[in-house]
Amino acid sequence: MPGSGNAPQHAPTVRPAPAPVQQTSTQIQPYTPPSPALCAVFAAQAAGVALTRRDVPPALVDALHRHARSLHAALQPVTERHVAAWLKKLGHLVTNPPGAGSAAGQCRAIFEVCADIPAGAWGPDARLAWARQPARDGYPVGARWPSPNELRNVLLPFANALRRNAAGSRALLALIPDPAAQPSAPAPTP
């Protein structure tokens, strides 16, 4: 009995509440391609034109750094949750989406085959590319649910464009340092 005898009294153990579980967003951030001016600079760089810092105006330098940050996010590995969210939206565009019983298995199969396609390639443009495919031999390919390999073939050009843009960005960034990343110069002493 509490309070009787010589038994020591212990205060109840207070444990901190568990930290809230951070939900990873299933919202796929679509990749925005570079501006035409930035594409022209990438093309010049890829063609072997020797560019210097003076050849790229400050506004284009800012656009390059914004684009590089966007590319960093777009090139992240896709997660199964991202694939599931993307496929759920695709289900509204096709005539035979998988039922509740087979959707998870379909998603896993597509994720296994397409896991190397970066997250930025899984955007609305890729979904529309699937749905807008022309019929082959009278079969409406884009109106039907994709097999994993068929979908990979549609997503691959989007992934390759990301990788090309990343290579162009890296090459230009090697020439043009980020002014925000450089330490500010010390104030002159009087």
JSON list of C-alpha atoms in Angstrom, two decimals:
[
{"chain": "A", "resi": 1, "resn": "MET", "atom": "CA", "xyz": [0.00, 0.00, 0.00]},
{"chain": "A", "resi": 2, "resn": "PRO", "atom": "CA", "xyz": [1.28, 3.47, -0.79]},
{"chain": "A", "resi": 3, "resn": "GLY", "atom": "CA", "xyz": [2.50, 5.47, 2.15]},
{"chain": "A", "resi": 4, "resn": "SER", "atom": "CA", "xyz": [2.83, 2.48, 4.46]},
{"chain": "A", "resi": 5, "resn": "GLY", "atom": "CA", "xyz": [6.01, 0.83, 5.62]},
{"chain": "A", "resi": 6, "resn": "ASN", "atom": "CA", "xyz": [9.48, 1.68, 4.49]},
{"chain": "A", "resi": 7, "resn": "ALA", "atom": "CA", "xyz": [8.90, 1.31, 0.74]},
{"chain": "A", "resi": 8, "resn": "PRO", "atom": "CA", "xyz": [10.49, 4.20, -1.11]},
{"chain": "A", "resi": 9, "resn": "GLN", "atom": "CA", "xyz": [8.13, 6.42, -3.03]},
{"chain": "A", "resi": 10, "resn": "HIS", "atom": "CA", "xyz": [9.00, 6.92, -6.69]},
{"chain": "A", "resi": 11, "resn": "ALA", "atom": "CA", "xyz": [7.77, 9.79, -8.76]},
{"chain": "A", "resi": 12, "resn": "PRO", "atom": "CA", "xyz": [6.05, 8.65, -11.92]},
{"chain": "A", "resi": 13, "resn": "THR", "atom": "CA", "xyz": [8.39, 8.51, -14.86]},
{"chain": "A", "resi": 14, "resn": "VAL", "atom": "CA", "xyz": [7.67, 11.30, -17.27]},
{"chain": "A", "resi": 15, "resn": "ARG", "atom": "CA", "xyz": [8.53, 10.40, -20.78]},
{"chain": "A", "resi": 16, "resn": "PRO", "atom": "CA", "xyz": [8.63, 12.99, -23.50]},
{"chain": "A", "resi": 17, "resn": "ALA", "atom": "CA", "xyz": [5.92, 12.72, -26.11]},
{"chain": "A", "resi": 18, "resn": "PRO", "atom": "CA", "xyz": [7.13, 11.04, -29.25]},
{"chain": "A", "resi": 19, "resn": "ALA", "atom": "CA", "xyz": [8.24, 13.41, -31.92]},
{"chain": "A", "resi": 20, "resn": "PRO", "atom": "CA", "xyz": [5.65, 13.83, -34.63]},
{"chain": "A", "resi": 21, "resn": "VAL", "atom": "CA", "xyz": [6.33, 11.66, -37.61]},
{"chain": "A", "resi": 22, "resn": "GLN", "atom": "CA", "xyz": [7.35, 13.80, -40.51]},
{"chain": "A", "resi": 23, "resn": "GLN", "atom": "CA", "xyz": [5.30, 12.96, -43.53]},
{"chain": "A", "resi": 24, "resn": "THR", "atom": "CA", "xyz": [7.22, 13.06, -46.76]},
{"chain": "A", "resi": 25, "resn": "SER", "atom": "CA", "xyz": [5.26, 14.88, -49.34]},
{"chain": "A", "resi": 26, "resn": "THR", "atom": "CA", "xyz": [3.72, 12.79, -52.07]},
{"chain": "A", "resi": 27, "resn": "GLN", "atom": "CA", "xyz": [3.38, 15.94, -54.14]},
{"chain": "A", "resi": 28, "resn": "ILE", "atom": "CA", "xyz": [5.70, 15.58, -57.07]},
{"chain": "A", "resi": 29, "resn": "GLN", "atom": "CA", "xyz": [7.34, 18.89, -57.82]},
{"chain": "A", "resi": 30, "resn": "PRO", "atom": "CA", "xyz": [7.35, 19.18, -61.58]},
{"chain": "A", "resi": 31, "resn": "TYR", "atom": "CA", "xyz": [10.60, 20.18, -63.17]},
{"chain": "A", "resi": 32, "resn": "THR", "atom": "CA", "xyz": [10.60, 23.48, -65.03]},
{"chain": "A", "resi": 33, "resn": "PRO", "atom": "CA", "xyz": [12.89, 23.43, -68.06]},
{"chain": "A", "resi": 34, "resn": "PRO", "atom": "CA", "xyz": [15.43, 26.23, -68.42]},
{"chain": "A", "resi": 35, "resn": "SER", "atom": "CA", "xyz": [14.51, 29.42, -70.22]},
{"chain": "A", "resi": 36, "resn": "PRO", "atom": "CA", "xyz": [15.29, 29.67, -73.94]},
{"chain": "A", "resi": 37, "resn": "ALA", "atom": "CA", "xyz": [18.17, 32.04, -73.15]},
{"chain": "A", "resi": 38, "resn": "LEU", "atom": "CA", "xyz": [19.67, 29.54, -70.72]},
{"chain": "A", "resi": 39, "resn": "CYS", "atom": "CA", "xyz": [19.15, 26.72, -73.26]},
{"chain": "A", "resi": 40, "resn": "ALA", "atom": "CA", "xyz": [21.07, 28.80, -75.80]},
{"chain": "A", "resi": 41, "resn": "VAL", "atom": "CA", "xyz": [23.97, 29.19, -73.38]},
{"chain": "A", "resi": 42, "resn": "PHE", "atom": "CA", "xyz": [23.91, 25.43, -72.65]},
{"chain": "A", "resi": 43, "resn": "ALA", "atom": "CA", "xyz": [23.94, 24.73, -76.40]},
{"chain": "A", "resi": 44, "resn": "ALA", "atom": "CA", "xyz": [26.84, 27.11, -76.96]},
{"chain": "A", "resi": 45, "resn": "GLN", "atom": "CA", "xyz": [28.76, 25.47, -74.11]},
{"chain": "A", "resi": 46, "resn": "ALA", "atom": "CA", "xyz": [28.02, 21.98, -75.48]},
{"chain": "A", "resi": 47, "resn": "ALA", "atom": "CA", "xyz": [29.11, 23.08, -78.98]},
{"chain": "A", "resi": 48, "resn": "GLY", "atom": "CA", "xyz": [32.52, 24.01, -77.60]},
{"chain": "A", "resi": 49, "resn": "VAL", "atom": "CA", "xyz": [32.13, 27.78, -77.59]},
{"chain": "A", "resi": 50, "resn": "ALA", "atom": "CA", "xyz": [34.55, 29.11, -74.98]},
{"chain": "A", "resi": 51, "resn": "LEU", "atom": "CA", "xyz": [32.43, 31.15, -72.58]},
{"chain": "A", "resi": 52, "resn": "THR", "atom": "CA", "xyz": [33.72, 33.40, -69.86]},
{"chain": "A", "resi": 53, "resn": "ARG", "atom": "CA", "xyz": [31.99, 35.14, -66.99]},
{"chain": "A", "resi": 54, "resn": "ARG", "atom": "CA", "xyz": [31.73, 38.30, -69.13]},
{"chain": "A", "resi": 55, "resn": "ASP", "atom": "CA", "xyz": [29.73, 36.40, -71.78]},
{"chain": "A", "resi": 56, "resn": "VAL", "atom": "CA", "xyz": [26.88, 35.67, -69.37]},
{"chain": "A", "resi": 57, "resn": "PRO", "atom": "CA", "xyz": [24.88, 38.69, -68.16]},
{"chain": "A", "resi": 58, "resn": "PRO", "atom": "CA", "xyz": [24.03, 38.96, -64.43]},
{"chain": "A", "resi": 59, "resn": "ALA", "atom": "CA", "xyz": [20.32, 38.17, -64.98]},
{"chain": "A", "resi": 60, "resn": "LEU", "atom": "CA", "xyz": [21.29, 34.96, -66.75]},
{"chain": "A", "resi": 61, "resn": "VAL", "atom": "CA", "xyz": [23.74, 34.10, -63.96]},
{"chain": "A", "resi": 62, "resn": "ASP", "atom": "CA", "xyz": [20.88, 34.43, -61.45]},
{"chain": "A", "resi": 63, "resn": "ALA", "atom": "CA", "xyz": [18.66, 32.27, -63.68]},
{"chain": "A", "resi": 64, "resn": "LEU", "atom": "CA", "xyz": [21.44, 29.68, -63.90]},
{"chain": "A", "resi": 65, "resn": "HIS", "atom": "CA", "xyz": [21.77, 29.45, -60.12]},
{"chain": "A", "resi": 66, "resn": "ARG", "atom": "CA", "xyz": [17.98, 29.17, -59.66]},
{"chain": "A", "resi": 67, "resn": "HIS", "atom": "CA", "xyz": [17.87, 26.50, -62.32]},
{"chain": "A", "resi": 68, "resn": "ALA", "atom": "CA", "xyz": [20.75, 24.59, -60.70]},
{"chain": "A", "resi": 69, "resn": "ARG", "atom": "CA", "xyz": [18.85, 24.52, -57.39]},
{"chain": "A", "resi": 70, "resn": "SER", "atom": "CA", "xyz": [15.73, 23.31, -59.21]},
{"chain": "A", "resi": 71, "resn": "LEU", "atom": "CA", "xyz": [17.77, 20.61, -60.94]},
{"chain": "A", "resi": 72, "resn": "HIS", "atom": "CA", "xyz": [19.20, 19.43, -57.64]},
{"chain": "A", "resi": 73, "resn": "ALA", "atom": "CA", "xyz": [15.67, 18.74, -56.38]},
{"chain": "A", "resi": 74, "resn": "ALA", "atom": "CA", "xyz": [14.54, 17.24, -59.70]},
{"chain": "A", "resi": 75, "resn": "LEU", "atom": "CA", "xyz": [17.46, 14.80, -59.82]},
{"chain": "A", "resi": 76, "resn": "GLN", "atom": "CA", "xyz": [16.69, 13.29, -56.42]},
{"chain": "A", "resi": 77, "resn": "PRO", "atom": "CA", "xyz": [15.75, 9.60, -56.50]},
{"chain": "A", "resi": 78, "resn": "VAL", "atom": "CA", "xyz": [12.05, 8.95, -56.83]},
{"chain": "A", "resi": 79, "resn": "THR", "atom": "CA", "xyz": [10.29, 7.26, -53.92]},
{"chain": "A", "resi": 80, "resn": "GLU", "atom": "CA", "xyz": [7.59, 4.64, -54.09]},
{"chain": "A", "resi": 81, "resn": "ARG", "atom": "CA", "xyz": [5.17, 7.18, -52.61]},
{"chain": "A", "resi": 82, "resn": "HIS", "atom": "CA", "xyz": [5.94, 9.61, -55.45]},
{"chain": "A", "resi": 83, "resn": "VAL", "atom": "CA", "xyz": [5.35, 6.88, -58.00]},
{"chain": "A", "resi": 84, "resn": "ALA", "atom": "CA", "xyz": [2.07, 5.92, -56.31]},
{"chain": "A", "resi": 85, "resn": "ALA", "atom": "CA", "xyz": [0.85, 9.53, -56.34]},
{"chain": "A", "resi": 86, "resn": "TRP", "atom": "CA", "xyz": [1.83, 9.93, -59.99]},
{"chain": "A", "resi": 87, "resn": "LEU", "atom": "CA", "xyz": [0.12, 6.67, -60.95]},
{"chain": "A", "resi": 88, "resn": "LYS", "atom": "CA", "xyz": [-3.02, 7.64, -59.06]},
{"chain": "A", "resi": 89, "resn": "LYS", "atom": "CA", "xyz": [-3.30, 10.73, -61.27]},
{"chain": "A", "resi": 90, "resn": "LEU", "atom": "CA", "xyz": [-2.56, 8.62, -64.35]},
{"chain": "A", "resi": 91, "resn": "GLY", "atom": "CA", "xyz": [-5.48, 6.39, -63.36]},
{"chain": "A", "resi": 92, "resn": "HIS", "atom": "CA", "xyz": [-7.85, 9.24, -64.21]},
{"chain": "A", "resi": 93, "resn": "LEU", "atom": "CA", "xyz": [-6.48, 9.41, -67.77]},
{"chain": "A", "resi": 94, "resn": "VAL", "atom": "CA", "xyz": [-6.72, 5.73, -68.72]},
{"chain": "A", "resi": 95, "resn": "THR", "atom": "CA", "xyz": [-9.66, 3.41, -69.23]},
{"chain": "A", "resi": 96, "resn": "ASN", "atom": "CA", "xyz": [-8.40, 0.47, -67.19]},
{"chain": "A", "resi": 97, "resn": "PRO", "atom": "CA", "xyz": [-6.68, 1.64, -63.98]},
{"chain": "A", "resi": 98, "resn": "PRO", "atom": "CA", "xyz": [-5.90, -1.17, -61.54]},
{"chain": "A", "resi": 99, "resn": "GLY", "atom": "CA", "xyz": [-8.44, -1.94, -58.87]},
{"chain": "A", "resi": 100, "resn": "ALA", "atom": "CA", "xyz": [-7.84, -1.47, -55.17]},
{"chain": "A", "resi": 101, "resn": "GLY", "atom": "CA", "xyz": [-6.64, -5.05, -54.81]},
{"chain": "A", "resi": 102, "resn": "SER", "atom": "CA", "xyz": [-3.91, -4.85, -57.42]},
{"chain": "A", "resi": 103, "resn": "ALA", "atom": "CA", "xyz": [-2.88, -1.16, -57.31]},
{"chain": "A", "resi": 104, "resn": "ALA", "atom": "CA", "xyz": [-0.14, -1.64, -54.71]},
{"chain": "A", "resi": 105, "resn": "GLY", "atom": "CA", "xyz": [1.41, -4.53, -56.64]},
{"chain": "A", "resi": 106, "resn": "GLN", "atom": "CA", "xyz": [1.27, -2.57, -59.90]},
{"chain": "A", "resi": 107, "resn": "CYS", "atom": "CA", "xyz": [2.92, 0.41, -58.21]},
{"chain": "A", "resi": 108, "resn": "ARG", "atom": "CA", "xyz": [5.71, -1.77, -56.76]},
{"chain": "A", "resi": 109, "resn": "ALA", "atom": "CA", "xyz": [6.39, -3.35, -60.16]},
{"chain": "A", "resi": 110, "resn": "ILE", "atom": "CA", "xyz": [6.56, 0.04, -61.87]},
{"chain": "A", "resi": 111, "resn": "PHE", "atom": "CA", "xyz": [8.76, 1.41, -59.07]},
{"chain": "A", "resi": 112, "resn": "GLU", "atom": "CA", "xyz": [11.19, -1.52, -59.41]},
{"chain": "A", "resi": 113, "resn": "VAL", "atom": "CA", "xyz": [11.58, -1.01, -63.15]},
{"chain": "A", "resi": 114, "resn": "CYS", "atom": "CA", "xyz": [11.61, 2.81, -63.07]},
{"chain": "A", "resi": 115, "resn": "ALA", "atom": "CA", "xyz": [13.41, 3.53, -59.77]},
{"chain": "A", "resi": 116, "resn": "ASP", "atom": "CA", "xyz": [16.40, 5.05, -61.59]},
{"chain": "A", "resi": 117, "resn": "ILE", "atom": "CA", "xyz": [14.20, 7.68, -63.24]},
{"chain": "A", "resi": 118, "resn": "PRO", "atom": "CA", "xyz": [14.71, 10.84, -61.11]},
{"chain": "A", "resi": 119, "resn": "ALA", "atom": "CA", "xyz": [11.79, 12.46, -59.31]},
{"chain": "A", "resi": 120, "resn": "GLY", "atom": "CA", "xyz": [11.66, 15.48, -61.62]},
{"chain": "A", "resi": 121, "resn": "ALA", "atom": "CA", "xyz": [10.81, 13.32, -64.62]},
{"chain": "A", "resi": 122, "resn": "TRP", "atom": "CA", "xyz": [7.58, 12.18, -62.93]},
{"chain": "A", "resi": 123, "resn": "GLY", "atom": "CA", "xyz": [5.60, 15.31, -63.71]},
{"chain": "A", "resi": 124, "resn": "PRO", "atom": "CA", "xyz": [2.39, 16.25, -65.50]},
{"chain": "A", "resi": 125, "resn": "ASP", "atom": "CA", "xyz": [4.16, 16.45, -68.87]},
{"chain": "A", "resi": 126, "resn": "ALA", "atom": "CA", "xyz": [5.22, 12.81, -68.61]},
{"chain": "A", "resi": 127, "resn": "ARG", "atom": "CA", "xyz": [1.67, 11.78, -67.68]},
{"chain": "A", "resi": 128, "resn": "LEU", "atom": "CA", "xyz": [0.33, 13.61, -70.72]},
{"chain": "A", "resi": 129, "resn": "ALA", "atom": "CA", "xyz": [3.05, 12.07, -72.88]},
{"chain": "A", "resi": 130, "resn": "TRP", "atom": "CA", "xyz": [1.71, 8.65, -71.88]},
{"chain": "A", "resi": 131, "resn": "ALA", "atom": "CA", "xyz": [-1.92, 9.57, -72.51]},
{"chain": "A", "resi": 132, "resn": "ARG", "atom": "CA", "xyz": [-1.23, 11.30, -75.85]},
{"chain": "A", "resi": 133, "resn": "GLN", "atom": "CA", "xyz": [0.62, 8.42, -77.49]},
{"chain": "A", "resi": 134, "resn": "PRO", "atom": "CA", "xyz": [-0.71, 7.64, -80.92]},
{"chain": "A", "resi": 135, "resn": "ALA", "atom": "CA", "xyz": [-2.43, 4.34, -81.49]},
{"chain": "A", "resi": 136, "resn": "ARG", "atom": "CA", "xyz": [-0.18, 1.47, -82.59]},
{"chain": "A", "resi": 137, "resn": "ASP", "atom": "CA", "xyz": [-1.73, -1.09, -84.91]},
{"chain": "A", "resi": 138, "resn": "GLY", "atom": "CA", "xyz": [-5.15, 0.24, -83.98]},
{"chain": "A", "resi": 139, "resn": "TYR", "atom": "CA", "xyz": [-4.46, -0.24, -80.25]},
{"chain": "A", "resi": 140, "resn": "PRO", "atom": "CA", "xyz": [-4.90, 2.94, -78.14]},
{"chain": "A", "resi": 141, "resn": "VAL", "atom": "CA", "xyz": [-1.69, 2.58, -76.12]},
{"chain": "A", "resi": 142, "resn": "GLY", "atom": "CA", "xyz": [-2.02, 5.83, -74.18]},
{"chain": "A", "resi": 143, "resn": "ALA", "atom": "CA", "xyz": [-5.59, 5.09, -73.16]},
{"chain": "A", "resi": 144, "resn": "ARG", "atom": "CA", "xyz": [-4.57, 1.94, -71.29]},
{"chain": "A", "resi": 145, "resn": "TRP", "atom": "CA", "xyz": [-2.65, 1.27, -68.07]},
{"chain": "A", "resi": 146, "resn": "PRO", "atom": "CA", "xyz": [1.10, 0.97, -68.80]},
{"chain": "A", "resi": 147, "resn": "SER", "atom": "CA", "xyz": [3.31, -2.01, -68.32]},
{"chain": "A", "resi": 148, "resn": "PRO", "atom": "CA", "xyz": [6.43, -1.06, -66.32]},
{"chain": "A", "resi": 149, "resn": "ASN", "atom": "CA", "xyz": [8.73, -1.18, -69.35]},
{"chain": "A", "resi": 150, "resn": "GLU", "atom": "CA", "xyz": [6.35, 0.81, -71.57]},
{"chain": "A", "resi": 151, "resn": "LEU", "atom": "CA", "xyz": [6.18, 3.52, -68.94]},
{"chain": "A", "resi": 152, "resn": "ARG", "atom": "CA", "xyz": [9.96, 3.51, -68.56]},
{"chain": "A", "resi": 153, "resn": "ASN", "atom": "CA", "xyz": [10.29, 4.16, -72.29]},
{"chain": "A", "resi": 154, "resn": "VAL", "atom": "CA", "xyz": [8.04, 7.22, -71.98]},
{"chain": "A", "resi": 155, "resn": "LEU", "atom": "CA", "xyz": [9.79, 8.55, -68.85]},
{"chain": "A", "resi": 156, "resn": "LEU", "atom": "CA", "xyz": [13.36, 8.04, -70.11]},
{"chain": "A", "resi": 157, "resn": "PRO", "atom": "CA", "xyz": [13.44, 11.09, -72.43]},
{"chain": "A", "resi": 158, "resn": "PHE", "atom": "CA", "xyz": [12.34, 13.29, -69.52]},
{"chain": "A", "resi": 159, "resn": "ALA", "atom": "CA", "xyz": [15.11, 11.83, -67.33]},
{"chain": "A", "resi": 160, "resn": "ASN", "atom": "CA", "xyz": [17.69, 12.27, -70.10]},
{"chain": "A", "resi": 161, "resn": "ALA", "atom": "CA", "xyz": [16.69, 15.91, -70.56]},
{"chain": "A", "resi": 162, "resn": "LEU", "atom": "CA", "xyz": [17.20, 16.48, -66.83]},
{"chain": "A", "resi": 163, "resn": "ARG", "atom": "CA", "xyz": [20.63, 14.89, -66.97]},
{"chain": "A", "resi": 164, "resn": "ARG", "atom": "CA", "xyz": [21.65, 16.93, -70.03]},
{"chain": "A", "resi": 165, "resn": "ASN", "atom": "CA", "xyz": [20.51, 20.14, -68.34]},
{"chain": "A", "resi": 166, "resn": "ALA", "atom": "CA", "xyz": [22.41, 19.16, -65.21]},
{"chain": "A", "resi": 167, "resn": "ALA", "atom": "CA", "xyz": [25.60, 18.58, -67.22]},
{"chain": "A", "resi": 168, "resn": "GLY", "atom": "CA", "xyz": [25.20, 21.97, -68.92]},
{"chain": "A", "resi": 169, "resn": "SER", "atom": "CA", "xyz": [24.54, 23.66, -65.59]},
{"chain": "A", "resi": 170, "resn": "ARG", "atom": "CA", "xyz": [27.59, 22.06, -63.97]},
{"chain": "A", "resi": 171, "resn": "ALA", "atom": "CA", "xyz": [29.82, 23.14, -66.85]},
{"chain": "A", "resi": 172, "resn": "LEU", "atom": "CA", "xyz": [28.60, 26.73, -66.64]},
{"chain": "A", "resi": 173, "resn": "LEU", "atom": "CA", "xyz": [28.71, 26.82, -62.85]},
{"chain": "A", "resi": 174, "resn": "ALA", "atom": "CA", "xyz": [32.37, 25.83, -63.02]},
{"chain": "A", "resi": 175, "resn": "LEU", "atom": "CA", "xyz": [32.95, 29.10, -64.88]},
{"chain": "A", "resi": 176, "resn": "ILE", "atom": "CA", "xyz": [30.57, 31.25, -62.86]},
{"chain": "A", "resi": 177, "resn": "PRO", "atom": "CA", "xyz": [30.81, 31.08, -59.07]},
{"chain": "A", "resi": 178, "resn": "ASP", "atom": "CA", "xyz": [27.65, 31.70, -57.03]},
{"chain": "A", "resi": 179, "resn": "PRO", "atom": "CA", "xyz": [27.93, 35.18, -55.49]},
{"chain": "A", "resi": 180, "resn": "ALA", "atom": "CA", "xyz": [25.64, 34.13, -52.63]},
{"chain": "A", "resi": 181, "resn": "ALA", "atom": "CA", "xyz": [27.98, 31.27, -51.69]},
{"chain": "A", "resi": 182, "resn": "GLN", "atom": "CA", "xyz": [31.09, 33.42, -51.53]},
{"chain": "A", "resi": 183, "resn": "PRO", "atom": "CA", "xyz": [32.03, 35.12, -48.25]},
{"chain": "A", "resi": 184, "resn": "SER", "atom": "CA", "xyz": [31.47, 38.81, -48.28]},
{"chain": "A", "resi": 185, "resn": "ALA", "atom": "CA", "xyz": [34.53, 41.00, -48.37]},
{"chain": "A", "resi": 186, "resn": "PRO", "atom": "CA", "xyz": [35.48, 42.58, -45.07]},
{"chain": "A", "resi": 187, "resn": "ALA", "atom": "CA", "xyz": [34.60, 46.23, -44.66]},
{"chain": "A", "resi": 188, "resn": "PRO", "atom": "CA", "xyz": [37.52, 48.55, -45.38]},
{"chain": "A", "resi": 189, "resn": "THR", "atom": "CA", "xyz": [39.21, 49.94, -42.31]},
{"chain": "A", "resi": 190, "resn": "PRO", "atom": "CA", "xyz": [39.27, 53.72, -41.94]}
]
